[in-house]
Amino acid sequence: MHWPVPLKTDRVTDGNVLCIPTLEDGTVDIDTKEWNFIKTWELMQELPKTGKTKAVGVSNFSINNIKELLESPNNKVVPATNQIEIHPLLPQDELIAFCKEKGIVVEAYSPFGSANAPLLKEQAIIDMAKKHGVEPAQLIISWSIQRGYVVLAKSVNPERIVSNFKIFTLPEDDFKTISNLSKVHGTKRVVDMKWGSFPIFQ
């Protein structure tokens, strides 16, 4: 489940083309009365029985979202994974710890800060990468793996894909320096979908 947001379907008029239904003013058309992510999960958790998938998971779920899902009356399974935005400026410590406690694998998307990869241009990252003789991307991936979650580092460049596999263990002081970047520069969410008043990250 990509987002814990119920969208209305009566405005989807593109046939088989999936799209986000919007109102005339351009805002997302959210269904807050007839549907919710619990109902979707009740259907999703039956999919492994069909043999079409081995497991089901969620994405962009907060601690409160996961609690609501797990405590729902008809819940039968724990999500296999929660795919969330994680990078040095959005470390998500509490959410990661909560997922691990519940046996949910955490997957980090946008580890470099999304499309323009702004974190690869962060001077502290560049300087530390030079110190260790690696690329900034390798440094961030290594830091992420060392924190104990799956990293989804998107690339279409074959050389970069190979390079991204070359990880190493950071010394404790350097690991802490990267971990504290959000305290120095402030936390920053790059993937900030506008779902109106829906409490997506609460």
Tab-separated table of C-alpha atoms in Angstrom:
chain	number	residue	atom	x	y	z
A	1	MET	CA	0.000	0.000	0.000
A	2	HIS	CA	1.840	3.077	-1.287
A	3	TRP	CA	0.131	5.755	0.828
A	4	PRO	CA	-2.348	5.383	3.712
A	5	VAL	CA	-4.715	7.687	1.856
A	6	PRO	CA	-8.126	6.616	0.464
A	7	LEU	CA	-8.731	8.272	-2.902
A	8	LYS	CA	-12.120	8.507	-4.546
A	9	THR	CA	-12.506	6.371	-7.646
A	10	ASP	CA	-15.468	8.059	-9.328
A	11	ARG	CA	-13.143	10.676	-10.841
A	12	VAL	CA	-10.755	8.170	-12.424
A	13	THR	CA	-11.787	8.408	-16.072
A	14	ASP	CA	-8.628	7.258	-17.865
A	15	GLY	CA	-9.638	3.642	-18.325
A	16	ASN	CA	-6.742	1.409	-17.321
A	17	VAL	CA	-4.421	4.340	-16.661
A	18	LEU	CA	-3.878	4.837	-12.946
A	19	CYS	CA	-4.017	8.440	-11.845
A	20	ILE	CA	-4.600	10.528	-8.749
A	21	PRO	CA	-8.183	11.864	-8.802
A	22	THR	CA	-8.351	15.611	-8.329
A	23	LEU	CA	-11.057	18.193	-7.819
A	24	GLU	CA	-11.625	21.169	-10.095
A	25	ASP	CA	-9.360	23.341	-7.948
A	26	GLY	CA	-6.509	20.867	-8.406
A	27	THR	CA	-6.548	19.399	-4.896
A	28	VAL	CA	-6.550	15.648	-4.363
A	29	ASP	CA	-10.001	14.087	-4.069
A	30	ILE	CA	-9.740	12.112	-0.822
A	31	ASP	CA	-12.458	9.777	0.401
A	32	THR	CA	-12.773	10.398	4.137
A	33	LYS	CA	-16.213	8.809	4.550
A	34	GLU	CA	-16.589	5.583	2.589
A	35	TRP	CA	-13.084	4.093	2.727
A	36	ASN	CA	-9.889	3.907	4.789
A	37	PHE	CA	-6.552	2.105	4.686
A	38	ILE	CA	-7.766	-0.531	7.165
A	39	LYS	CA	-10.312	-1.757	4.614
A	40	THR	CA	-7.621	-1.870	1.951
A	41	TRP	CA	-5.305	-3.823	4.254
A	42	GLU	CA	-8.035	-6.352	5.055
A	43	LEU	CA	-8.157	-7.146	1.340
A	44	MET	CA	-4.395	-7.032	0.828
A	45	GLN	CA	-3.630	-9.481	3.632
A	46	GLU	CA	-5.531	-12.176	1.742
A	47	LEU	CA	-3.260	-11.902	-1.324
A	48	PRO	CA	-0.506	-14.310	-0.139
A	49	LYS	CA	-3.130	-17.074	0.022
A	50	THR	CA	-3.711	-16.671	-3.721
A	51	GLY	CA	-0.087	-17.427	-4.533
A	52	LYS	CA	0.243	-14.163	-6.454
A	53	THR	CA	2.565	-12.679	-3.833
A	54	LYS	CA	4.643	-14.002	-0.958
A	55	ALA	CA	4.120	-11.040	1.327
A	56	VAL	CA	2.403	-7.655	1.559
A	57	GLY	CA	3.667	-4.431	3.046
A	58	VAL	CA	3.038	-0.731	3.368
A	59	SER	CA	4.766	2.509	2.458
A	60	ASN	CA	4.821	5.955	4.062
A	61	PHE	CA	3.125	4.636	7.206
A	62	SER	CA	3.746	6.502	10.449
A	63	ILE	CA	3.884	4.865	13.883
A	64	ASN	CA	0.249	5.792	14.492
A	65	ASN	CA	-0.793	4.397	11.098
A	66	ILE	CA	0.913	1.081	11.824
A	67	LYS	CA	-0.574	0.884	15.319
A	68	GLU	CA	-4.042	1.476	13.907
A	69	LEU	CA	-3.490	-1.230	11.305
A	70	LEU	CA	-2.110	-3.812	13.754
A	71	GLU	CA	-4.853	-3.139	16.309
A	72	SER	CA	-7.699	-3.328	13.800
A	73	PRO	CA	-10.208	-6.127	14.595
A	74	ASN	CA	-9.733	-8.074	11.366
A	75	ASN	CA	-5.971	-7.793	11.078
A	76	LYS	CA	-4.288	-11.161	10.576
A	77	VAL	CA	-0.730	-10.356	9.507
A	78	VAL	CA	2.047	-7.903	10.259
A	79	PRO	CA	3.195	-5.897	7.218
A	80	ALA	CA	6.368	-7.444	5.828
A	81	THR	CA	7.897	-4.037	5.202
A	82	ASN	CA	7.388	-0.306	5.544
A	83	GLN	CA	9.021	1.673	2.743
A	84	ILE	CA	9.738	5.224	3.918
A	85	GLU	CA	11.856	8.255	3.117
A	86	ILE	CA	15.115	8.030	5.081
A	87	HIS	CA	18.357	9.950	4.654
A	88	PRO	CA	20.794	11.885	6.883
A	89	LEU	CA	18.445	14.884	7.060
A	90	LEU	CA	15.438	12.680	7.870
A	91	PRO	CA	16.836	9.806	9.968
A	92	GLN	CA	13.415	8.574	11.217
A	93	ASP	CA	14.952	7.046	14.369
A	94	GLU	CA	11.694	6.451	16.254
A	95	LEU	CA	9.855	4.979	13.265
A	96	ILE	CA	12.750	2.655	12.434
A	97	ALA	CA	12.943	1.434	16.043
A	98	PHE	CA	9.181	0.873	16.170
A	99	CYS	CA	9.159	-1.134	12.929
A	100	LYS	CA	12.046	-3.310	14.098
A	101	GLU	CA	10.225	-3.945	17.384
A	102	LYS	CA	7.194	-5.173	15.426
A	103	GLY	CA	9.255	-7.309	13.042
A	104	ILE	CA	8.658	-5.018	10.067
A	105	VAL	CA	11.541	-4.657	7.613
A	106	VAL	CA	12.332	-1.007	6.910
A	107	GLU	CA	13.169	0.031	3.349
A	108	ALA	CA	14.655	3.467	2.684
A	109	TYR	CA	13.696	5.265	-0.507
A	110	SER	CA	15.258	8.574	-1.607
A	111	PRO	CA	18.440	7.883	0.425
A	112	PHE	CA	20.174	10.733	-1.413
A	113	GLY	CA	17.272	13.175	-1.070
A	114	SER	CA	15.136	12.329	-4.129
A	115	ALA	CA	15.544	13.266	-7.820
A	116	ASN	CA	18.209	15.969	-7.623
A	117	ALA	CA	20.128	14.066	-4.932
A	118	PRO	CA	20.874	17.182	-2.836
A	119	LEU	CA	22.576	15.149	-0.108
A	120	LEU	CA	25.318	14.144	-2.528
A	121	LYS	CA	26.181	17.852	-2.655
A	122	GLU	CA	26.200	18.298	1.115
A	123	GLN	CA	29.700	19.531	1.982
A	124	ALA	CA	30.020	17.412	5.125
A	125	ILE	CA	29.178	14.311	3.070
A	126	ILE	CA	31.614	15.278	0.300
A	127	ASP	CA	34.457	15.927	2.752
A	128	MET	CA	33.922	12.657	4.602
A	129	ALA	CA	33.680	10.696	1.349
A	130	LYS	CA	37.045	12.132	0.259
A	131	LYS	CA	38.481	11.194	3.640
A	132	HIS	CA	37.552	7.546	3.054
A	133	GLY	CA	38.316	7.532	-0.673
A	134	VAL	CA	34.737	6.760	-1.701
A	135	GLU	CA	31.888	8.450	-3.543
A	136	PRO	CA	29.295	10.419	-1.520
A	137	ALA	CA	26.652	7.880	-2.565
A	138	GLN	CA	28.745	5.008	-1.210
A	139	LEU	CA	29.149	6.868	2.066
A	140	ILE	CA	25.407	7.430	2.506
A	141	ILE	CA	24.541	3.853	1.550
A	142	SER	CA	27.169	2.531	3.972
A	143	TRP	CA	25.777	4.721	6.765
A	144	SER	CA	22.267	3.480	5.969
A	145	ILE	CA	23.203	-0.208	5.895
A	146	GLN	CA	25.080	0.252	9.158
A	147	ARG	CA	21.832	1.505	10.707
A	148	GLY	CA	20.185	-1.805	9.830
A	149	TYR	CA	17.665	-1.281	7.036
A	150	VAL	CA	17.274	-1.952	3.311
A	151	VAL	CA	18.385	0.840	0.973
A	152	LEU	CA	16.697	1.500	-2.373
A	153	ALA	CA	19.234	3.581	-4.276
A	154	LYS	CA	17.724	4.147	-7.705
A	155	SER	CA	20.030	4.481	-10.721
A	156	VAL	CA	19.943	3.688	-14.442
A	157	ASN	CA	23.712	4.079	-14.826
A	158	PRO	CA	25.395	0.614	-14.885
A	159	GLU	CA	28.668	1.919	-13.423
A	160	ARG	CA	26.856	3.727	-10.629
A	161	ILE	CA	24.811	0.636	-9.830
A	162	VAL	CA	28.004	-1.402	-9.415
A	163	SER	CA	29.572	1.409	-7.378
A	164	ASN	CA	26.596	1.496	-5.016
A	165	PHE	CA	27.321	-2.087	-3.962
A	166	LYS	CA	30.744	-1.108	-2.616
A	167	ILE	CA	29.938	-0.379	1.003
A	168	PHE	CA	32.118	-0.267	4.097
A	169	THR	CA	31.828	0.129	7.857
A	170	LEU	CA	32.197	3.702	9.047
A	171	PRO	CA	34.231	4.475	12.186
A	172	GLU	CA	31.967	5.338	15.109
A	173	ASP	CA	32.844	9.047	15.116
A	174	ASP	CA	32.089	9.466	11.403
A	175	PHE	CA	28.900	7.433	11.757
A	176	LYS	CA	27.749	9.770	14.533
A	177	THR	CA	28.692	12.847	12.500
A	178	ILE	CA	26.386	11.802	9.665
A	179	SER	CA	23.675	10.777	12.125
A	180	ASN	CA	23.780	14.253	13.666
A	181	LEU	CA	23.489	16.199	10.392
A	182	SER	CA	19.749	16.626	10.904
A	183	LYS	CA	20.416	18.200	14.300
A	184	VAL	CA	22.829	20.678	12.712
A	185	HIS	CA	20.837	21.563	9.593
A	186	GLY	CA	17.348	20.617	10.760
A	187	THR	CA	15.192	17.764	9.500
A	188	LYS	CA	14.007	17.958	5.922
A	189	ARG	CA	11.365	15.856	4.190
A	190	VAL	CA	11.910	15.823	0.421
A	191	VAL	CA	8.950	13.677	-0.614
A	192	ASP	CA	6.137	15.757	0.853
A	193	MET	CA	2.931	14.803	-0.930
A	194	LYS	CA	0.096	17.261	-0.501
A	195	TRP	CA	-2.875	15.309	0.791
A	196	GLY	CA	-4.827	18.274	2.050
A	197	SER	CA	-5.843	17.894	5.688
A	198	PHE	CA	-5.108	14.151	5.730
A	199	PRO	CA	-2.584	13.441	8.546
A	200	ILE	CA	-0.205	11.476	6.364
A	201	PHE	CA	2.923	11.667	8.529
A	202	GLN	CA	1.333	11.895	11.977
